[in-house]
Coordinates of C-alpha atoms in Angstrom, one line a residue:
Chain A
M1 CA 22.0 14.5 -25.6
L2 CA 22.9 11.0 -26.8
Y3 CA 25.6 12.4 -29.1
A4 CA 27.3 14.7 -26.9
R5 CA 30.8 13.5 -27.8
T6 CA 30.2 12.6 -31.4
S7 CA 29.8 15.0 -34.3
A8 CA 27.1 14.1 -36.9
K9 CA 29.7 13.1 -39.3
T10 CA 31.7 10.9 -37.1
P11 CA 29.7 7.8 -36.3
I12 CA 30.8 5.4 -33.6
R13 CA 30.9 1.8 -34.7
F14 CA 32.5 -0.8 -32.8
D15 CA 32.8 -4.4 -33.8
L16 CA 32.8 -6.2 -30.3
S17 CA 32.9 -9.7 -31.5
G18 CA 36.6 -10.1 -31.5
L19 CA 37.1 -8.5 -28.1
P20 CA 38.1 -10.6 -25.2
R21 CA 35.2 -11.0 -22.6
E22 CA 35.8 -11.9 -19.0
L23 CA 32.4 -13.1 -18.1
H24 CA 29.4 -14.5 -19.8
L25 CA 26.3 -13.6 -17.9
F26 CA 24.8 -11.6 -20.8
P27 CA 24.2 -12.5 -24.5
P28 CA 27.4 -11.1 -26.2
V29 CA 26.6 -8.0 -28.3
T30 CA 28.5 -8.3 -31.7
S31 CA 28.6 -4.6 -32.4
V32 CA 27.5 -1.0 -31.2
I33 CA 26.7 1.7 -33.4
F34 CA 25.9 5.5 -32.8
V35 CA 25.3 7.0 -36.2
R36 CA 23.5 9.6 -38.2
F37 CA 21.7 8.1 -41.1
N38 CA 20.5 10.0 -44.1
Y39 CA 19.6 7.4 -46.8
A40 CA 17.0 4.9 -47.9
V41 CA 17.3 1.4 -46.7
T42 CA 16.7 -1.9 -48.3
Q43 CA 17.9 -4.6 -46.0
S44 CA 18.2 -8.3 -45.6
V45 CA 18.6 -8.6 -41.8
T46 CA 21.1 -11.3 -40.7
D47 CA 21.2 -10.7 -37.0
W48 CA 19.3 -9.1 -34.1
Q49 CA 19.4 -5.4 -34.3
I50 CA 17.8 -3.3 -31.3
C51 CA 17.5 0.2 -32.8
Y52 CA 16.7 3.3 -31.0
H53 CA 15.9 6.3 -33.0
P54 CA 15.7 9.3 -30.7
S55 CA 15.0 11.8 -33.7
G56 CA 14.7 12.1 -37.3
S57 CA 12.7 13.5 -40.3
P58 CA 10.3 13.1 -41.8
E59 CA 8.2 13.4 -38.6
I60 CA 6.6 10.0 -39.2
A61 CA 8.9 7.2 -40.1
E62 CA 7.7 4.5 -42.4
I63 CA 9.3 1.1 -42.4
E64 CA 8.1 -2.0 -44.3
V65 CA 9.1 -5.1 -42.6
N66 CA 8.4 -8.5 -44.5
G67 CA 5.8 -6.7 -46.6
I68 CA 3.9 -4.9 -43.8
L69 CA 4.1 -1.3 -43.3
Y70 CA 4.8 0.1 -39.8
K71 CA 4.6 3.8 -38.9
A72 CA 5.9 5.7 -35.9
T73 CA 6.9 9.1 -34.7
Y74 CA 10.2 9.8 -33.1
P75 CA 11.6 8.7 -30.6
H76 CA 10.9 5.0 -31.5
L77 CA 12.3 1.6 -31.1
L78 CA 12.7 -0.7 -34.2
I79 CA 13.5 -4.6 -33.6
K80 CA 15.0 -6.1 -36.5
R81 CA 15.1 -9.9 -36.5
P82 CA 17.4 -12.4 -38.3
G83 CA 15.8 -13.0 -41.7
D84 CA 13.6 -10.0 -41.9
K85 CA 13.5 -8.0 -45.1
L86 CA 13.3 -4.1 -44.6
R87 CA 12.4 -1.2 -46.8
S88 CA 12.3 2.3 -45.7
E89 CA 11.6 5.6 -47.2
R90 CA 14.3 8.2 -47.6
G91 CA 14.8 9.9 -44.3
E92 CA 17.4 11.1 -41.8
G93 CA 17.9 11.0 -38.2
Q94 CA 20.0 9.7 -35.4
S95 CA 20.3 6.0 -34.5
L96 CA 21.7 4.0 -31.6
Y97 CA 21.8 0.4 -32.2
F98 CA 23.3 -2.7 -31.2
K99 CA 23.4 -6.2 -32.5
Y100 CA 23.3 -9.8 -31.3
A101 CA 24.2 -12.9 -33.2
P102 CA 21.2 -14.5 -35.0
E103 CA 21.3 -17.6 -32.5
T104 CA 21.0 -15.2 -29.5
S105 CA 17.9 -16.0 -27.5
L106 CA 15.9 -12.7 -26.9
E107 CA 12.5 -13.3 -25.7
L108 CA 10.7 -10.4 -27.2
P109 CA 7.1 -10.0 -28.1
D110 CA 6.5 -11.2 -31.7
D111 CA 4.3 -8.1 -32.5
L112 CA 7.0 -5.7 -31.4
V113 CA 8.5 -4.3 -34.5
L114 CA 8.3 -0.5 -34.7
Q115 CA 6.9 1.3 -31.7
G116 CA 7.0 4.9 -30.3
L117 CA 8.2 5.4 -26.8
T118 CA 8.6 8.0 -24.2
P119 CA 12.2 9.2 -23.7
S120 CA 13.3 8.5 -20.0
P121 CA 16.2 9.6 -17.7
A122 CA 17.3 6.1 -17.5
I123 CA 17.7 5.8 -21.3
S124 CA 19.8 8.9 -21.5
R125 CA 21.9 7.7 -18.5
L126 CA 22.6 4.4 -19.9
S127 CA 23.3 5.8 -23.4
G128 CA 25.8 8.1 -21.8
E129 CA 27.4 5.2 -19.9
L130 CA 27.5 3.1 -23.0
Q131 CA 29.3 6.0 -24.9
S132 CA 31.9 6.2 -22.1
E133 CA 32.4 2.5 -22.0
L134 CA 33.1 2.6 -25.8
E135 CA 36.1 4.8 -24.9
H136 CA 37.7 1.8 -23.2
V137 CA 36.5 -0.9 -25.4
F138 CA 39.9 -2.7 -25.4
V139 CA 40.4 -2.7 -21.7
P140 CA 39.6 -6.2 -20.2
G141 CA 36.0 -6.5 -18.8
S142 CA 34.8 -3.5 -21.0
A143 CA 33.1 -5.9 -23.5
D144 CA 31.2 -7.4 -20.6
R145 CA 30.2 -3.9 -19.4
I146 CA 28.9 -3.1 -22.9
D147 CA 26.9 -6.4 -23.0
R148 CA 25.3 -5.4 -19.6
L149 CA 24.5 -1.7 -20.7
C150 CA 22.9 -3.0 -23.9
M151 CA 20.7 -5.3 -22.1
S152 CA 19.8 -2.6 -19.7
L153 CA 19.0 -0.2 -22.6
L154 CA 16.8 -3.0 -24.1
S155 CA 15.0 -3.4 -20.8
E156 CA 14.4 0.4 -20.4
F157 CA 13.4 0.6 -24.0
L158 CA 10.7 -1.8 -23.3
L159 CA 9.7 -0.1 -20.2
A160 CA 9.3 3.3 -22.0
M161 CA 6.9 1.7 -24.3
R162 CA 4.3 1.1 -21.7
S163 CA 2.2 4.1 -21.2
Y164 CA 0.1 4.1 -18.2
P165 CA -3.3 5.7 -18.5
P166 CA -4.3 8.7 -16.4
E167 CA -6.7 6.5 -14.1
C168 CA -3.6 4.5 -13.1
R169 CA -1.9 7.6 -11.3
Q170 CA -3.8 6.9 -8.1
R171 CA -2.6 3.3 -8.3
T172 CA 0.9 4.5 -8.9
R173 CA 0.7 6.7 -5.9
I174 CA -0.6 3.9 -3.7
R175 CA 2.3 1.7 -4.9
E176 CA 4.7 4.5 -4.1
A177 CA 3.2 4.8 -0.6
A178 CA 3.6 1.0 -0.3
S179 CA 7.2 1.2 -1.4
Y180 CA 7.9 3.9 1.1
L181 CA 6.3 1.9 3.9
Y182 CA 8.5 -1.2 3.2
A183 CA 11.7 0.9 2.8
H184 CA 10.9 2.7 6.1
P185 CA 9.0 0.5 8.3
M186 CA 10.3 1.9 11.5
A187 CA 9.0 5.3 10.5
Y188 CA 5.5 4.2 10.1
F189 CA 5.0 1.3 12.5
S190 CA 2.3 3.2 14.3
R191 CA 1.3 6.1 12.1
L192 CA -0.5 5.1 9.0
D193 CA -2.5 8.3 8.8
D194 CA 0.7 10.2 8.5
L195 CA 1.7 7.8 5.5
A196 CA -1.7 8.5 3.8
R197 CA -1.3 12.2 4.2
K198 CA 2.3 12.1 3.0
F199 CA 1.1 10.7 -0.3
G200 CA -2.0 12.9 -0.6
F201 CA -4.7 10.6 0.4
S202 CA -7.5 10.9 3.0
R203 CA -7.5 8.0 5.4
R204 CA -10.6 6.5 4.0
N205 CA -9.5 6.8 0.3
F206 CA -6.1 5.5 1.2
A207 CA -7.6 2.3 2.7
R208 CA -10.0 1.9 -0.2
L209 CA -7.3 2.2 -2.8
W210 CA -4.8 0.0 -0.8
R211 CA -7.3 -2.8 -0.4
A212 CA -8.1 -2.6 -4.2
E213 CA -4.3 -2.8 -5.1
F214 CA -3.2 -5.4 -2.5
G215 CA -6.3 -7.2 -1.6
T216 CA -5.7 -6.3 2.1
S217 CA -6.0 -3.4 4.5
P218 CA -3.1 -1.2 5.1
G219 CA -3.3 -1.9 8.8
R220 CA -3.2 -5.8 8.0
S221 CA 0.0 -5.0 5.7
L222 CA 1.6 -3.1 8.3
K223 CA 1.0 -5.9 10.9
E224 CA 2.5 -8.5 8.5
L225 CA 5.5 -6.3 8.0
R226 CA 6.0 -5.6 11.6
F227 CA 5.6 -9.2 12.9
G228 CA 7.5 -10.6 9.9
E229 CA 10.3 -8.3 11.2
A230 CA 9.8 -9.5 14.7
C231 CA 10.0 -13.2 13.6
R232 CA 13.3 -12.4 11.7
L233 CA 14.9 -10.7 14.7
L234 CA 13.8 -13.5 17.0
S235 CA 15.3 -16.3 14.9
S236 CA 18.2 -14.7 13.6
T237 CA 19.8 -12.3 16.1
D238 CA 20.8 -12.2 19.7
L239 CA 18.6 -9.1 20.6
T240 CA 16.6 -9.4 23.7
I241 CA 12.8 -9.5 23.5
S242 CA 12.5 -6.1 25.1
E243 CA 15.2 -4.6 22.5
I244 CA 13.0 -6.2 19.8
A245 CA 9.8 -4.5 21.3
T246 CA 11.6 -1.2 21.3
Q247 CA 12.8 -1.6 17.8
L248 CA 9.3 -2.2 16.8
G249 CA 8.0 0.9 18.5
Y250 CA 6.4 -0.6 21.6
S251 CA 6.9 1.4 24.7
E252 CA 6.4 -1.7 26.8
A253 CA 7.7 -5.1 26.2
T254 CA 4.5 -6.7 27.6
N255 CA 2.4 -5.0 25.0
F256 CA 4.6 -6.6 22.3
V257 CA 4.5 -10.0 23.9
A258 CA 0.8 -9.8 23.8
A259 CA 0.4 -8.7 20.4
F260 CA 2.8 -11.3 19.2
R261 CA 1.0 -14.1 21.0
Q262 CA -2.2 -13.0 19.2
Y263 CA -0.4 -12.8 15.9
A264 CA 1.7 -16.0 16.0
H265 CA -0.2 -18.1 18.6
C266 CA 2.9 -18.6 20.7
T267 CA 5.1 -16.4 22.8
P268 CA 8.3 -14.6 21.3
R269 CA 10.6 -16.8 23.5
A270 CA 8.9 -19.9 22.3
Y271 CA 9.0 -18.8 18.6
R272 CA 12.8 -18.1 19.2
L273 CA 13.5 -21.6 20.6
K274 CA 11.7 -23.2 17.9
Y275 CA 13.2 -21.3 14.9
R276 CA 16.5 -20.2 16.1
A277 CA 19.0 -21.1 13.4
Chain B
M1 CA 29.0 3.8 1.7
L2 CA 26.7 1.1 1.0
Y3 CA 24.6 1.8 4.0
A4 CA 24.3 5.4 3.7
R5 CA 20.5 5.3 4.2
T6 CA 20.1 2.5 6.6
S7 CA 21.0 2.5 10.2
A8 CA 22.9 -0.7 11.5
K9 CA 19.7 -2.0 13.1
T10 CA 17.4 -1.4 10.2
P11 CA 18.2 -4.0 7.7
I12 CA 16.5 -3.8 4.2
R13 CA 15.1 -7.0 3.2
F14 CA 12.7 -7.2 0.2
D15 CA 10.8 -10.2 -1.0
L16 CA 10.5 -9.6 -4.7
S17 CA 9.1 -12.8 -5.7
G18 CA 5.5 -11.6 -5.4
L19 CA 6.1 -8.3 -7.3
P20 CA 4.9 -7.7 -10.8
R21 CA 7.4 -7.8 -13.4
E22 CA 7.0 -6.0 -16.8
L23 CA 9.9 -7.8 -18.6
H24 CA 11.6 -11.0 -18.6
L25 CA 15.2 -10.4 -19.9
F26 CA 17.0 -11.2 -16.6
P27 CA 16.6 -14.1 -14.2
P28 CA 14.1 -12.9 -11.7
V29 CA 15.6 -12.2 -8.2
T30 CA 13.5 -13.4 -5.5
S31 CA 14.8 -11.2 -2.7
V32 CA 17.3 -8.4 -2.0
I33 CA 18.9 -7.9 1.6
F34 CA 21.2 -5.2 3.0
V35 CA 21.8 -6.3 6.6
R36 CA 24.3 -6.1 9.4
F37 CA 25.0 -9.7 10.6
N38 CA 26.3 -10.5 14.1
Y39 CA 25.9 -14.1 14.8
A40 CA 27.2 -17.7 13.8
V41 CA 25.5 -19.4 11.0
T42 CA 24.8 -22.9 10.1
Q43 CA 22.7 -23.0 7.0
S44 CA 21.1 -25.4 4.6
V45 CA 21.0 -23.3 1.4
T46 CA 17.9 -23.7 -0.7
D47 CA 18.6 -21.1 -3.4
W48 CA 21.3 -19.1 -5.2
Q49 CA 22.6 -16.5 -2.9
I50 CA 25.2 -13.8 -4.1
C51 CA 26.6 -12.3 -1.0
Y52 CA 28.8 -9.3 -1.0
H53 CA 30.5 -8.6 2.4
P54 CA 32.3 -5.2 2.2
S55 CA 33.5 -5.2 5.8
G56 CA 33.5 -7.3 9.0
S57 CA 35.2 -8.9 11.8
P58 CA 37.2 -10.8 12.6
E59 CA 39.6 -9.8 10.0
I60 CA 39.8 -13.1 8.3
A61 CA 36.3 -14.6 7.7
E62 CA 36.2 -18.5 7.9
I63 CA 33.4 -20.3 6.3
E64 CA 33.0 -24.1 5.8
V65 CA 31.0 -25.0 2.7
N66 CA 30.3 -28.7 2.3
G67 CA 32.9 -29.8 4.6
I68 CA 35.6 -27.7 3.1
L69 CA 37.0 -24.4 5.0
Y70 CA 37.4 -21.3 3.0
K71 CA 39.1 -18.2 4.3
A72 CA 39.0 -14.6 3.0
T73 CA 39.7 -11.1 4.2
Y74 CA 37.1 -8.4 3.6
P75 CA 35.7 -7.3 1.1
H76 CA 34.8 -10.7 -0.4
L77 CA 32.2 -12.4 -2.2
L78 CA 30.4 -15.5 -1.1
I79 CA 28.4 -17.7 -3.6
K80 CA 26.0 -19.9 -1.9
R81 CA 24.4 -22.6 -4.2
P82 CA 21.2 -24.7 -3.8
G83 CA 22.0 -27.7 -1.7
D84 CA 25.1 -26.3 0.0
K85 CA 25.7 -26.9 3.7
L86 CA 27.4 -23.8 5.4
R87 CA 29.0 -23.3 8.8
S88 CA 30.7 -20.1 9.9
E89 CA 32.3 -18.9 13.0
R90 CA 30.8 -16.2 15.0
G91 CA 31.4 -12.9 13.5
E92 CA 30.0 -9.5 12.5
G93 CA 29.8 -7.4 9.4
Q94 CA 27.8 -5.9 6.6
S95 CA 26.2 -7.9 3.9
L96 CA 24.6 -7.2 0.7
Y97 CA 22.9 -10.1 -0.9
F98 CA 20.4 -11.1 -3.4
K99 CA 18.7 -14.5 -4.3
Y100 CA 17.8 -16.4 -7.2
A101 CA 15.5 -19.3 -7.4
P102 CA 17.2 -22.7 -7.2
E103 CA 16.3 -23.5 -10.9
T104 CA 17.8 -20.3 -12.2
S105 CA 20.7 -20.8 -14.6
L106 CA 23.7 -18.9 -13.4
E107 CA 26.9 -20.0 -15.3
L108 CA 29.5 -19.4 -12.4
P109 CA 32.9 -21.2 -12.1
D110 CA 32.5 -24.3 -9.9
D111 CA 35.5 -23.3 -7.9
L112 CA 34.0 -19.9 -7.1
V113 CA 32.8 -20.1 -3.3
L114 CA 34.6 -17.5 -1.2
Q115 CA 37.0 -14.9 -2.8
G116 CA 38.4 -11.8 -1.8
L117 CA 37.9 -8.8 -4.2
T118 CA 39.0 -5.2 -4.9
P119 CA 36.2 -2.7 -4.2
S120 CA 35.4 -0.7 -7.4
P121 CA 33.5 2.6 -8.1
A122 CA 31.1 0.6 -10.3
I123 CA 30.2 -1.7 -7.3
S124 CA 29.6 1.5 -5.1
R125 CA 27.5 3.1 -7.8
L126 CA 25.3 0.0 -8.5
S127 CA 24.8 -0.7 -4.8
G128 CA 23.5 3.0 -4.4
E129 CA 21.3 2.5 -7.4
L130 CA 19.9 -0.7 -6.1
Q131 CA 19.1 1.0 -2.8
S132 CA 17.3 3.8 -4.5
E133 CA 15.4 1.5 -6.7
L134 CA 14.2 -0.4 -3.4
E135 CA 12.5 2.9 -2.4
H136 CA 10.0 2.3 -5.3
V137 CA 9.8 -1.5 -5.3
F138 CA 6.0 -1.6 -5.6
V139 CA 6.2 0.6 -8.8
P140 CA 5.7 -1.2 -12.1
G141 CA 8.9 -1.9 -13.8
S142 CA 11.1 -1.6 -10.6
A143 CA 11.4 -5.3 -10.0
D144 CA 12.8 -5.6 -13.5
R145 CA 15.3 -2.7 -12.8
I146 CA 16.4 -4.7 -9.5
D147 CA 16.9 -7.8 -11.6
R148 CA 19.1 -5.9 -14.0
L149 CA 21.0 -4.1 -11.1
C150 CA 21.6 -7.5 -9.4
M151 CA 23.0 -9.0 -12.5
S152 CA 25.1 -6.0 -13.0
L153 CA 26.4 -6.2 -9.5
L154 CA 27.3 -9.9 -10.0
S155 CA 29.0 -9.0 -13.1
E156 CA 31.1 -6.1 -11.3
F157 CA 31.8 -8.6 -8.5
L158 CA 33.3 -11.1 -10.7
L159 CA 35.4 -8.5 -12.7
A160 CA 36.6 -7.1 -9.2
M161 CA 38.0 -10.5 -8.5
R162 CA 40.5 -10.6 -11.2
S163 CA 43.6 -8.9 -10.3
Y164 CA 45.9 -8.1 -13.0
P165 CA 49.7 -8.4 -12.2
P166 CA 51.9 -5.2 -12.4
E167 CA 53.6 -6.7 -15.7
C168 CA 50.0 -6.1 -17.2
R169 CA 50.1 -2.5 -16.8
Q170 CA 51.8 -1.7 -20.0
R171 CA 49.3 -4.1 -21.8
T172 CA 46.5 -2.2 -20.2
R173 CA 48.0 1.1 -21.4
I174 CA 48.4 -0.2 -24.9
R175 CA 44.7 -1.3 -24.8
E176 CA 43.7 2.1 -23.5
A177 CA 45.5 3.6 -26.5
A178 CA 43.8 1.2 -29.0
S179 CA 40.5 2.1 -27.4
Y180 CA 41.3 5.8 -27.8
L181 CA 42.3 5.3 -31.4
Y182 CA 39.0 3.5 -32.2
A183 CA 36.9 6.0 -30.2
H184 CA 38.6 9.0 -32.1
P185 CA 39.9 7.6 -35.3
M186 CA 39.6 11.1 -37.1
A187 CA 42.0 12.6 -34.5
Y188 CA 44.7 10.2 -35.3
F189 CA 44.3 9.2 -38.9
S190 CA 47.8 10.5 -39.7
R191 CA 49.5 11.0 -36.3
L192 CA 50.4 7.6 -34.6
D193 CA 53.3 9.3 -33.0
D194 CA 50.9 11.6 -31.2
L195 CA 49.0 8.7 -29.9
A196 CA 52.0 6.9 -28.7
R197 CA 53.2 10.0 -26.8
K198 CA 49.8 10.7 -25.4
F199 CA 49.8 7.3 -23.6
G200 CA 53.6 7.6 -22.6
F201 CA 55.2 5.4 -25.1
S202 CA 58.3 5.8 -27.3
R203 CA 57.4 5.2 -31.0
R204 CA 59.4 2.0 -30.9
N205 CA 58.2 0.6 -27.8
F206 CA 54.6 1.5 -28.8
A207 CA 54.9 -0.5 -32.0
R208 CA 56.5 -3.5 -30.2
L209 CA 53.8 -3.7 -27.5
W210 CA 51.0 -3.0 -30.0
R211 CA 52.3 -5.9 -32.2
A212 CA 52.6 -8.3 -29.0
E213 CA 49.0 -7.4 -28.2
F214 CA 47.1 -7.2 -31.5
G215 CA 49.4 -9.3 -33.7
T216 CA 49.8 -6.4 -36.2
S217 CA 51.4 -3.1 -36.5
P218 CA 49.6 0.1 -35.3
G219 CA 50.1 1.3 -38.8
R220 CA 48.3 -1.6 -40.2
S221 CA 45.6 -1.3 -37.5
L222 CA 45.1 2.4 -38.5
K223 CA 44.9 1.4 -42.1
E224 CA 42.1 -1.3 -41.4
L225 CA 40.3 1.3 -39.4
R226 CA 40.6 4.1 -42.1
F227 CA 39.6 1.9 -45.1
G228 CA 36.9 0.1 -43.1
E229 CA 35.4 3.5 -42.5
A230 CA 35.9 4.3 -46.2
C231 CA 34.1 1.3 -47.3
R232 CA 31.3 2.0 -44.8
L233 CA 30.8 5.6 -46.1
L234 CA 30.9 4.3 -49.8
S235 CA 28.4 1.7 -49.3
S236 CA 25.9 3.2 -47.0
T237 CA 26.0 6.9 -47.5
D238 CA 25.5 9.5 -50.3
L239 CA 28.7 11.4 -49.6
T240 CA 30.8 12.1 -52.6
I241 CA 34.3 10.5 -53.1
S242 CA 36.0 13.9 -52.3
E243 CA 33.9 14.4 -49.2
I244 CA 34.9 10.9 -48.1
A245 CA 38.6 11.8 -48.7
T246 CA 38.2 14.8 -46.6
Q247 CA 36.6 13.1 -43.9
L248 CA 39.5 10.6 -43.8
G249 CA 42.2 13.3 -43.7
Y250 CA 43.3 13.3 -47.2
S251 CA 44.1 16.8 -48.6
E252 CA 43.7 15.5 -52.2
A253 CA 40.9 13.0 -53.4
T254 CA 43.3 11.5 -55.8
N255 CA 45.7 10.4 -52.9
F256 CA 42.6 8.8 -51.5
V257 CA 41.6 7.1 -54.6
A258 CA 45.2 5.8 -55.2
A259 CA 45.5 4.6 -51.5
F260 CA 42.0 2.9 -51.7
R261 CA 43.0 1.0 -54.9
Q262 CA 46.0 -0.3 -53.3
Y263 CA 44.0 -1.5 -50.3
A264 CA 40.8 -2.8 -51.9
H265 CA 42.1 -3.6 -55.4
C266 CA 39.3 -1.5 -57.0
T267 CA 38.4 2.2 -57.2
P268 CA 36.2 3.8 -54.6
R269 CA 33.5 4.3 -57.3
A270 CA 33.6 0.5 -58.2
Y271 CA 33.4 -0.5 -54.7
R272 CA 30.3 1.8 -54.2
L273 CA 28.6 0.3 -57.4
K274 CA 29.2 -3.1 -56.1
Y275 CA 28.2 -2.7 -52.5
R276 CA 25.7 0.1 -52.3
A277 CA 22.8 -1.2 -50.4

């Protein structure tokens, strides 16, 4: 998957340090390498190396870094820091890695050396994009895209290391429901029960888990969302009060005005006069 | 295109500052907004705002920043910095923008305020990804992805501003050819004429433009590439000398050995002994 366009014997190695960059928003990568390795390594590391090993043998990779032995199955991530001394047993496998200059500031946990990770669609996609970009490496702006893709990959590698225990699944589902509510507030302005059902919760369980996750009831969250939107529409648009009421799902503007007064302790009109930009 | 999943009246506004982040490799974005604006603005800016306006009216946007009037057609980019005072005429249009905290370090050119840009496929793709990610904003890791997408977008906005004059087209094509050579070195180890033809150059023009761009002849570049690869294979793999010769496109190992001696002033075997890790 990572190597679709590369035969095992044709490693891709790019020295990017000499290429022109147009922008400087990411730490500049010095080289990118896709390679099949099949040898033992004794290495004095001189730069940062972010190594992703999607597969290899033997099944358990053993790598000694600064005298400490680390073990991991594939796929895994190996972070090599400037000054590290590495020794590994004979093995073979695939490797995608990229390097940063020793003086680059990468804030990574100190205890992150060799760690198994879960392959993710984002990692495959970004690896593919990186390979495509390497086909245009001399074109202006390409080195910047490569910098960005490498930083994104590093970010996804780190995410893929966190494994969430099964008891977190309900929490994830509650957070998915919250995401949905915030992305589609109009659809749920008056139907929280539908939202609970859509994500497979009973009304009661939904309220309990929501409170545990966000420290407030789903109804309260919805109110904040609805009146936050009302405040924004009042202060930064020309919409009339009754247009705003309609947008927020009120059939009668007077109901909106009453609810708004209760929430904001002033009328919509007074709010608009006070905060209109 | 940017607004596929949003009606004109349903702006997407996300406050990300309270969301949990798993990683810290990018400057944390504080909010992301997709909105249709239709009002005049007088604004005291309190944070960094990276604003992309894909379309709008009137045709030429006029914005006064700190007393200086800037004009641009659509699409354009508007960078608002903490402390800026903005005034704009009444207008309407679409806006995608994201904010960073005032203390965020963004190294942008000082003279970059309002500037027209060429829409690019990368911008559309990243905008789409950003919108998808906003559907899962409460899921762990999502805020990090949003940070990364926003930085990538900023990077693409800046790239889209550079317009390369027509006389650069040949340079771009030469750089495309160089990229191709480096990505597929095996395919062209002995056929530079094919490479020139593939990218629409006569052999002579190809050599002339290559020299102007890279300061060396294409033959010399190819030699560096070929023997750089030979050195790597010798020092870091178990392949035999004749296997390496075959990989580099030599029909006879002795020819490879002779050429290598001329290049590196030692035999392949001596090189391997000296540099083998």
